[in-house]
Amino acid sequence: MTTDVVIRATDLAKTYRTPFRRKKVEALRGVSFEVRKGEVFGFLGPNGAGKTTTIRCLMSLCAITGGSASILGQPVPSRAARQRLGFLPEQPYFYDYLTVNELLDLGGRLFGIAAAERRRRADTLIERVGLGNARGQSLKKFSKGMLQRAGLAMALINDPDLVVLDEPMSGLDPVGRKEVRDLILELRDAGKTVFFSSHILSDVEQISDRVAIVVGGKIEDVGRPRDLVGRAPLGTEVVLAIVDDADGAKDATAAIAARAEKVRATPGELLAVIGPGADVDDFLVFAHRHGAKIISVMPRYETLEDLFLRRVAASHRGSAPEAVPP
Amino acid sequence: MMGRLWAIGLNTFREAARIRVLYGILMLVIGVNLLAIVLGEMSIHEQARVARDAGLAGISLFGSLTAIFLGVFLLYSEVQRRTIYAIVTKPIARWEFVVGKYLGMVLVLSVLVALFSAAMLALLTWQGVALSSAIGKAVVLAWCEVLTVAAIAVFFSAFSSPFLSGIFALALFAIGRVTPDLRAAASTADASWIRTVSSATLEIVPDLHLFAISGRSVDGVAASVHGDYVSWGYVAAAAGHGLFWIAALLVLACVIFQRRDFV
């Protein structure tokens, strides 16, 4: 076991049983991955894939029914490991009668942090997550985004080595999402390890050093985003301006569309997608001859979203996973 | 460990202090004491006895009902509202969480019993009833009973819904109050199955009858708040019985809670 592995899941399995009928629901079916020290690790998957169940198992909220897991070198469940980790649950629920100061004080007490240090950390974190103006308000008056920020502050009260965030961007507006992304990158720069789940693929792609894709309770892919997606171009996207002449434009669009794999016309413009084997130069000359002006030419590679959708589609073609308890 | 228990307990106290029903119950207890004065006036030469009995019954009954209400609600709601996610993922053992919640309830119930008792003592004084150490002993016993009932409710709450937990806890409270009748049934009932069931029930139910000392005989010895029949030794023995049941029920609750999945 290498010492720089912060989270290790080996054939992790979780089977729920319904209380009376004893029906089995397999939420995780052999999940294996490793998260290394200092990296931002994105955990991707569609709804019901097992992301939250995996996190709940790692956080000792659920008992593991198969396989094993370790966090910070300690087998799960471990109080010693929890001393060094911060956790933000999905859609965090807190005691709504507390203020954010009191919430962080409670968190600090549970970590055994001395009173003066608790106050200092709470003040710093409240400012850091942008809740300085809401210190005196009870959490009951907080918006969803504000609660998410309070949860992030709570997750950082112990200055953790590992931060586990379950859907941290969920419910946030674009500004809030960017702030969370920036915070995650700040944490990485400070030497922390961040493990987060999300189904907002663009966010994951932007900030993750490595990702795992879980579908139907199984890991489908693990690796750096650029290594997971194919390197061969999927085609070329050409944006053309069509001269604004009613009949000519129609003819030009029809002619160009016949040579493209796919087209989408908007007033005055045409987006044409040429297949990977087609001659781009030849296509551009052809379009130019038909009076089109070339605005942009962009080779298109597979994205994380393409890969993700491919995996989900393949899973749906195979045996459909059973629904996971919410 | 003490810091974590205190943090959970204090938070539980804060949460319970926001429950408005408790203030309603407090007003109800004051009302019962006022009613006791009226009933006392209607009796002949028994004003003091009626006032004391009604006051202590108010503490015992409403204290126990409050204990059941808090016990079945406070632990369950942590799981239901998922506030527990942010707590048990900290370096805290689950048993510390259960015990911390119970200690928070002890704090709330102690304050309530103190307020109930203060109301009763104020009204007894106003009525001119002589106060004796027997009333203090009776209050301590009622407090022990309330804390035992709270442990019963917490135990059921560790694995059941508030409705079922409330039903089970009320049933145990009621059975625990009639242990002399059960004991009689266990030894004198004609049907053998009644003797068996009564004997078995006596083994698995805390003897809450020990905590009620209004003119009763316990094991052939007079125990009454209306005279100096109750010794501090008796109070200590009854408290020990309560403590045993509290410890046993909390251990069971912790074992069950330890095995729960929070989904």
XYZ file of C-alpha atoms in Angstrom:
589
model
C 0.000 0.000 0.000
C 1.528 3.303 -1.020
C 1.414 5.993 1.635
C 0.159 8.670 -0.745
C -3.175 6.918 -1.198
C -5.745 8.878 0.809
C -8.861 6.907 -0.102
C -8.798 3.312 -1.225
C -11.961 1.399 -2.095
C -11.558 -2.256 -2.981
C -14.527 -4.163 -4.378
C -16.795 -2.068 -2.217
C -20.304 -3.512 -2.096
C -23.450 -2.299 -0.425
C -26.674 -4.233 -0.417
C -29.753 -2.792 1.225
C -32.524 -5.019 2.437
C -36.053 -3.764 2.685
C -37.302 -4.101 6.296
C -40.119 -6.612 5.956
C -39.892 -8.259 2.559
C -36.124 -8.603 2.917
C -35.780 -7.714 -0.736
C -32.187 -7.070 -1.745
C -31.183 -3.862 -3.458
C -27.609 -3.839 -4.701
C -26.496 -0.209 -4.578
C -22.767 -0.882 -5.016
C -21.439 -3.907 -6.866
C -17.682 -3.920 -6.467
C -16.496 -0.323 -6.529
C -12.706 0.026 -6.638
C -10.654 3.201 -6.937
C -7.890 5.129 -5.253
C -7.577 8.808 -4.469
C -4.045 10.091 -4.105
C -2.739 12.723 -1.771
C -3.125 16.294 -2.987
C -5.384 15.615 -5.935
C -8.878 16.770 -6.788
C -10.837 13.643 -7.554
C -14.210 13.924 -9.281
C -16.743 11.170 -8.737
C -19.189 11.117 -11.603
C -22.360 9.233 -12.201
C -25.999 9.624 -13.154
C -28.695 9.770 -10.489
C -28.956 6.469 -8.637
C -25.559 5.258 -9.867
C -24.130 4.842 -6.377
C -22.149 8.060 -5.867
C -23.840 9.059 -2.654
C -23.945 5.472 -1.389
C -20.194 5.183 -1.934
C -19.642 8.400 -0.015
C -21.986 7.307 2.780
C -20.066 4.049 3.094
C -16.748 5.896 3.184
C -18.114 8.350 5.768
C -19.373 5.469 7.989
C -22.990 6.523 7.559
C -23.696 3.084 6.075
C -22.153 -0.264 6.838
C -20.134 -1.802 4.003
C -21.537 -5.224 3.073
C -18.661 -6.355 0.870
C -15.100 -5.422 0.013
C -13.129 -2.913 2.024
C -12.205 0.732 2.199
C -9.610 2.826 3.924
C -9.320 6.543 4.493
C -6.051 8.250 5.368
C -4.548 4.824 5.949
C -7.234 3.739 8.421
C -9.819 1.061 7.661
C -13.381 2.403 7.447
C -14.991 3.081 9.886
C -12.303 4.954 11.775
C -12.618 7.823 14.217
C -8.919 8.603 13.780
C -9.525 9.136 10.052
C -12.625 11.249 10.710
C -10.499 13.521 12.885
C -8.583 14.507 9.737
C -11.401 14.787 7.237
C -14.104 17.281 6.447
C -17.417 16.267 4.927
C -20.166 18.190 3.191
C -23.326 16.069 2.791
C -25.558 16.343 -0.250
C -28.165 19.064 0.315
C -26.867 19.729 3.818
C -29.385 19.917 6.632
C -28.314 21.684 9.772
C -29.942 22.695 13.020
C -31.894 25.632 11.668
C -32.107 27.398 15.036
C -28.332 27.897 15.119
C -26.425 30.762 13.554
C -23.477 29.906 11.335
C -21.179 30.900 14.216
C -22.926 28.479 16.554
C -22.890 25.743 13.916
C -19.134 26.060 13.481
C -18.697 26.193 17.248
C -20.597 22.904 17.530
C -18.427 21.377 14.796
C -15.273 22.634 16.497
C -16.342 21.181 19.844
C -16.848 17.762 18.255
C -13.259 17.928 17.000
C -12.053 18.928 20.451
C -10.753 22.300 19.252
C -10.085 24.814 22.049
C -12.578 27.685 22.428
C -10.281 30.509 21.295
C -9.121 28.531 18.268
C -12.735 27.623 17.428
C -13.679 31.280 17.388
C -10.679 32.218 15.265
C -11.314 29.480 12.719
C -15.036 30.194 12.590
C -14.394 33.895 11.902
C -11.900 33.092 9.144
C -14.106 30.479 7.501
C -17.260 32.569 7.635
C -15.453 35.328 5.778
C -13.906 32.849 3.376
C -17.248 31.386 2.302
C -18.803 34.839 2.028
C -21.235 34.659 4.951
C -19.774 37.562 6.898
C -22.976 39.556 6.573
C -25.160 36.675 7.752
C -23.380 35.806 11.002
C -26.257 36.783 13.220
C -28.996 35.109 11.187
C -30.320 31.698 12.090
C -29.754 29.048 9.419
C -33.522 28.860 8.974
C -33.305 32.153 7.088
C -30.495 30.971 4.805
C -31.000 30.305 1.101
C -29.912 26.973 -0.357
C -26.665 28.495 -1.589
C -25.955 30.042 1.806
C -26.569 26.694 3.510
C -24.134 25.086 1.083
C -21.527 27.685 2.053
C -22.220 27.130 5.747
C -21.758 23.410 5.128
C -18.450 24.042 3.399
C -17.275 26.123 6.352
C -18.356 23.324 8.705
C -16.409 20.813 6.582
C -13.250 22.891 6.951
C -13.466 23.743 10.669
C -10.848 21.106 11.567
C -8.420 22.174 8.819
C -8.761 18.683 7.297
C -6.248 16.801 5.165
C -9.076 15.300 3.130
C -12.282 17.065 2.128
C -15.207 14.979 0.879
C -17.950 16.949 -0.822
C -21.167 15.295 -1.953
C -22.648 17.332 -4.810
C -21.122 20.630 -3.632
C -22.372 22.575 -6.670
C -25.903 21.258 -6.455
C -28.466 24.028 -6.297
C -25.947 26.828 -6.709
C -26.178 29.579 -9.313
C -23.262 30.059 -11.751
C -21.550 32.518 -9.406
C -21.888 30.136 -6.479
C -20.617 27.242 -8.599
C -17.571 29.233 -9.623
C -16.874 30.128 -6.001
C -17.030 26.472 -4.994
C -14.736 25.533 -7.881
C -12.289 28.222 -6.805
C -12.460 27.026 -3.212
C -11.734 23.442 -4.265
C -8.713 24.607 -6.252
C -7.578 26.725 -3.284
C -7.796 23.650 -1.083
C -5.710 21.681 -3.553
C -3.139 24.479 -3.658
C -3.015 24.315 0.136
C -2.065 20.640 -0.131
C -5.451 19.172 0.712
C -7.012 16.228 -1.053
C -10.513 16.846 -2.380
C -12.944 14.073 -3.279
C -16.216 15.332 -4.669
C -19.204 13.923 -6.450
C -21.133 15.745 -9.098
C -23.130 15.286 -12.231
C -22.232 18.714 -13.527
C -19.684 17.451 -16.020
C -18.221 20.774 -17.044
C -17.337 21.544 -13.426
C -15.763 18.148 -12.944
C -13.768 18.422 -16.152
C -12.487 21.871 -15.251
C -11.089 21.150 -11.819
C -10.490 17.413 -11.453
C -7.041 15.901 -11.670
C -8.648 12.505 -11.977
C -12.185 11.238 -12.206
C -14.093 8.019 -11.724
C -17.334 7.283 -13.517
C -19.752 5.083 -11.631
C -22.743 3.588 -13.391
C -25.130 1.023 -11.954
C -23.076 0.574 -8.796
C -19.853 -0.185 -10.676
C -16.869 1.903 -11.655
C -16.712 2.190 -15.431
C -13.639 4.409 -15.790
C -10.948 5.899 -13.575
C -8.220 8.244 -14.714
C -7.278 11.700 -15.860
C -10.063 13.222 -17.952
C -7.783 13.690 -20.956
C -6.659 10.048 -20.766
C -10.199 8.731 -20.548
C -11.529 10.427 -23.628
C -10.433 9.353 -27.122
C -7.646 11.359 -28.751
C -8.754 10.882 -32.356
C -10.973 13.732 -33.584
C -14.652 12.902 -33.820
C -14.990 15.311 -36.729
C -14.627 18.989 -37.539
C -17.121 21.731 -36.814
C -17.181 24.460 -39.445
C -19.160 27.640 -38.902
C -20.026 29.424 -42.150
C -21.649 32.768 -42.843
C -24.148 32.504 -45.669
C -24.570 35.641 -47.807
C -27.972 37.096 -47.108
C -29.672 36.427 -50.458
C -32.874 34.437 -50.067
C -32.632 32.033 -53.058
C -28.846 31.799 -53.109
C -28.658 31.161 -49.401
C -31.123 28.341 -49.705
C -29.188 26.690 -52.544
C -25.850 27.159 -50.795
C -27.187 25.698 -47.553
C -28.621 22.693 -49.376
C -25.385 22.052 -51.299
C -23.156 22.350 -48.256
C -25.506 20.265 -46.133
C -25.289 17.481 -48.698
C -21.527 17.206 -48.158
C -21.609 17.519 -44.360
C -22.409 14.848 -41.871
C -24.694 17.105 -39.894
C -25.775 20.736 -40.216
C -27.619 23.269 -38.099
C -28.784 26.475 -39.731
C -29.421 29.727 -37.920
C -30.264 33.031 -39.654
C -27.167 33.994 -41.683
C -25.050 31.147 -40.312
C -24.569 27.477 -40.824
C -22.837 25.017 -38.515
C -21.619 22.007 -40.462
C -20.053 18.941 -38.892
C -17.724 16.987 -41.163
C -16.921 13.366 -40.414
C -13.443 12.369 -39.177
C -12.408 10.878 -42.518
C -13.547 13.782 -44.709
C -11.169 16.228 -46.410
C -11.631 19.501 -44.507
C -9.722 21.608 -47.100
C -11.870 20.260 -49.866
C -15.020 21.044 -47.885
C -13.879 24.598 -47.161
C -13.114 25.255 -50.848
C -16.523 23.850 -51.770
C -18.291 26.060 -49.233
C -16.334 29.114 -50.391
C -17.354 28.438 -53.986
C -20.982 28.489 -52.884
C -20.576 31.967 -51.466
C -20.119 31.005 -47.816
C -17.618 32.819 -45.650
C -15.655 30.725 -43.201
C -16.034 31.948 -39.632
C -14.357 29.133 -37.732
C -12.979 25.640 -38.162
C -12.731 23.537 -35.016
C -11.714 19.893 -34.753
C -13.962 18.159 -32.263
C -12.604 15.626 -29.772
C -14.485 13.437 -27.389
C -15.374 15.205 -24.135
C -15.990 13.827 -20.707
C -19.667 14.391 -21.366
C -19.516 12.197 -24.510
C -17.787 9.462 -22.557
C -20.211 9.781 -19.676
C -23.256 9.605 -21.930
C -21.769 6.650 -23.777
C -21.264 4.776 -20.519
C -24.768 5.539 -19.316
C -26.282 4.508 -22.646
C -24.303 1.254 -22.612
C -25.486 0.578 -19.094
C -29.099 1.125 -20.109
C -28.675 -1.266 -23.014
C -27.384 -3.881 -20.591
C -29.098 -4.864 -17.381
C -30.741 -1.873 -15.798
C -29.447 -1.226 -12.283
C -31.934 -1.410 -9.483
C -33.092 1.807 -7.955
C -30.991 2.974 -5.057
C -32.695 4.295 -1.949
C -32.632 8.108 -1.968
C -15.202 12.554 25.294
C -16.861 14.825 27.875
C -16.518 17.773 25.503
C -18.327 15.900 22.739
C -21.076 14.670 25.089
C -21.498 18.212 26.373
C -21.655 19.607 22.819
C -24.391 17.148 21.824
C -26.231 17.572 25.120
C -26.157 21.359 24.954
C -27.387 21.319 21.378
C -30.213 18.961 22.371
C -31.158 21.327 25.190
C -31.242 24.244 22.743
C -33.396 22.245 20.354
C -35.826 21.144 23.052
C -36.067 24.644 24.509
C -37.565 25.735 21.185
C -40.422 23.228 21.409
C -43.417 25.320 22.412
C -45.392 22.303 23.576
C -43.143 22.185 26.642
C -44.285 25.628 27.716
C -47.861 24.451 27.280
C -47.146 21.441 29.502
C -45.658 23.750 32.136
C -48.837 25.803 32.140
C -50.852 22.584 32.381
C -48.923 21.492 35.469
C -49.582 24.844 37.114
C -53.237 24.342 36.197
C -53.244 20.884 37.823
C -51.830 22.379 41.002
C -54.522 25.057 41.017
C -57.117 22.347 40.452
C -55.642 20.478 43.415
C -56.363 23.500 45.617
C -59.976 23.505 44.462
C -60.287 19.749 45.044
C -58.635 20.122 48.437
C -61.176 22.723 49.457
C -63.932 20.292 48.468
C -62.513 17.557 50.704
C -62.911 17.412 54.462
C -59.676 17.829 56.447
C -57.665 16.486 53.484
C -56.691 19.705 51.738
C -52.967 19.133 52.267
C -53.079 15.511 51.180
C -54.983 16.279 47.975
C -52.722 19.210 47.131
C -49.548 17.158 47.641
C -50.885 14.158 45.740
C -52.110 16.214 42.811
C -48.879 18.196 42.648
C -46.686 15.095 42.701
C -48.957 13.271 40.267
C -48.637 16.273 37.946
C -44.834 16.112 38.095
C -44.800 12.361 37.550
C -47.425 12.179 34.812
C -46.569 15.285 32.812
C -42.855 14.808 33.380
C -43.109 11.257 32.034
C -45.277 12.294 29.090
C -42.761 15.025 28.259
C -39.937 12.490 28.558
C -41.726 10.193 26.101
C -42.398 13.074 23.726
C -38.795 14.282 23.774
C -37.335 10.782 23.741
C -39.215 9.601 20.676
C -38.874 12.878 18.802
C -35.369 14.205 19.346
C -33.363 11.165 18.280
C -35.624 10.187 15.402
C -35.742 13.705 13.979
C -31.937 13.786 13.742
C -32.085 10.846 11.350
C -35.212 11.962 9.569
C -33.966 15.503 8.923
C -30.468 14.222 8.165
C -28.870 16.621 10.608
C -27.090 13.549 11.921
C -24.937 13.420 8.759
C -22.988 16.452 9.857
C -22.476 15.014 13.354
C -21.626 11.318 13.125
C -19.110 12.008 10.357
C -17.083 13.912 12.952
C -14.763 11.972 15.264
C -17.583 10.969 17.560
C -18.716 7.455 18.391
C -22.363 6.730 17.801
C -22.847 5.784 21.435
C -21.562 9.231 22.374
C -24.240 10.713 20.157
C -27.021 8.651 21.797
C -25.753 9.320 25.312
C -25.229 13.015 24.481
C -28.821 13.276 23.258
C -30.012 11.570 26.434
C -27.959 13.916 28.609
C -29.488 16.868 26.759
C -32.920 15.439 27.556
C -31.876 14.969 31.187
C -30.989 18.652 31.263
C -34.343 19.688 29.783
C -36.364 17.314 31.977
C -34.479 18.366 35.102
C -35.292 21.997 34.410
C -38.930 21.057 33.812
C -39.182 18.957 36.983
C -37.568 21.829 38.883
C -40.145 24.251 37.459
C -43.024 21.814 38.114
C -41.791 21.375 41.696
C -41.346 25.095 42.216
C -44.918 25.655 41.046
C -46.174 22.916 43.373
C -44.197 24.193 46.369
C -45.325 27.768 45.739
C -48.966 26.727 45.683
C -48.589 24.477 48.739
C -46.991 27.358 50.636
C -49.725 29.716 49.496
C -52.277 27.199 50.730
C -50.516 26.985 54.073
C -49.555 23.314 53.732
C -46.579 22.369 55.874
C -43.542 21.409 53.806
C -41.417 18.486 54.933
C -38.417 16.569 53.673
C -40.836 13.885 52.455
C -41.895 16.211 49.637
C -38.266 16.652 48.631
C -37.815 12.875 48.577
C -40.986 12.478 46.529
C -39.752 15.049 44.020
C -36.387 13.279 43.700
C -38.204 9.996 43.091
C -40.483 11.606 40.484
C -37.380 13.031 38.783
C -35.787 9.534 38.713
C -38.981 8.133 37.220
C -39.041 10.796 34.508
C -35.420 10.081 33.579
C -36.123 6.331 33.460
C -39.092 6.912 31.176
C -36.897 9.124 28.950
C -34.434 6.225 28.611
C -37.328 3.908 27.644
C -38.376 6.363 24.915
C -34.804 6.773 23.635
C -34.436 3.004 23.472
C -37.501 2.602 21.261
C -36.561 5.653 19.216
C -33.258 4.013 18.282
C -35.059 1.645 15.919
C -38.664 2.728 15.536
C -40.816 5.599 14.286
C -42.007 8.267 16.755
C -45.570 6.930 16.666
C -44.619 3.343 17.482
C -41.945 4.441 19.936
C -44.511 6.592 21.703
C -46.988 3.702 21.907
C -44.344 1.271 23.192
C -42.985 3.750 25.726
C -46.476 4.628 26.999
C -47.269 0.939 27.331
C -44.104 0.317 29.332
C -44.808 3.362 31.491
C -48.309 2.092 32.235
C -47.149 -1.474 32.934
C -44.253 -0.228 35.050
C -46.717 1.663 37.239
C -48.784 -1.468 38.062
C -46.004 -3.831 39.098
C -47.686 -4.705 42.457
C -50.724 -5.934 40.536
C -48.479 -7.898 38.193
C -46.666 -9.365 41.170
C -49.981 -10.396 42.661
C -51.070 -11.912 39.374
C -47.771 -13.771 39.068
C -48.277 -15.471 42.404
C -52.041 -15.855 42.793
C -53.657 -16.021 39.342
C -55.581 -19.222 38.664
C -54.494 -19.558 35.036
C -50.885 -20.661 34.708
C -50.354 -18.613 31.539
C -51.285 -15.430 33.394
C -48.748 -16.301 36.088
C -46.109 -16.951 33.413
C -46.824 -13.787 31.440
C -46.939 -11.666 34.593
C -43.653 -13.102 35.854
C -41.975 -12.557 32.478
C -43.301 -9.001 32.264
C -41.932 -8.184 35.694
C -38.482 -9.223 34.476
C -38.467 -6.952 31.426
C -40.225 -3.864 32.743
C -38.722 -1.244 35.068
C -40.580 -1.044 38.357
C -41.849 2.535 38.140
C -44.166 1.905 41.066
C -41.118 2.316 43.308
C -41.067 6.019 42.461
C -44.655 6.709 43.536
C -44.856 6.992 47.296
C -48.232 8.445 47.973
C -49.618 6.303 50.779
C -48.445 3.006 49.393
C -46.856 -0.014 50.782
C -43.676 -1.194 49.114
C -42.639 -4.729 50.009
C -44.816 -4.553 53.078
C -43.271 -1.293 54.286
C -45.309 1.911 54.359
C -43.971 4.493 51.945
C -45.777 7.772 51.897
C -45.136 11.395 51.250
C -47.714 12.193 53.880
C -45.496 11.195 56.727
C -41.828 10.572 57.441
C -42.036 6.951 56.348
C -39.689 7.274 53.389
C -36.000 7.156 54.205
C -33.201 8.513 52.047
C -32.028 4.912 51.896
C -35.259 4.006 50.141
C -34.808 6.938 47.737
C -31.258 5.805 46.979
C -32.390 2.213 46.372
C -35.177 3.346 44.041
C -32.778 5.701 42.236
C -30.338 2.792 41.878
C -33.092 0.715 40.285
C -33.809 3.580 37.879
C -30.120 4.033 37.124
C -29.773 0.339 36.330
C -32.634 0.516 33.843
C -31.353 3.771 32.327
C -27.919 2.228 31.795
C -29.352 -1.000 30.378
C -31.739 0.775 28.010
C -29.066 3.198 26.804
C -26.605 0.366 26.183
C -29.236 -1.425 24.090
C -30.104 1.814 22.255
C -26.407 2.416 21.508
C -25.925 -1.144 20.208
C -28.940 -0.777 17.905
C -27.933 2.715 16.789
C -24.410 1.513 16.043
C -25.791 -0.921 13.465
C -28.102 1.512 11.717
C -27.586 2.690 8.155
C -28.334 6.352 7.624
C -29.799 6.613 4.133
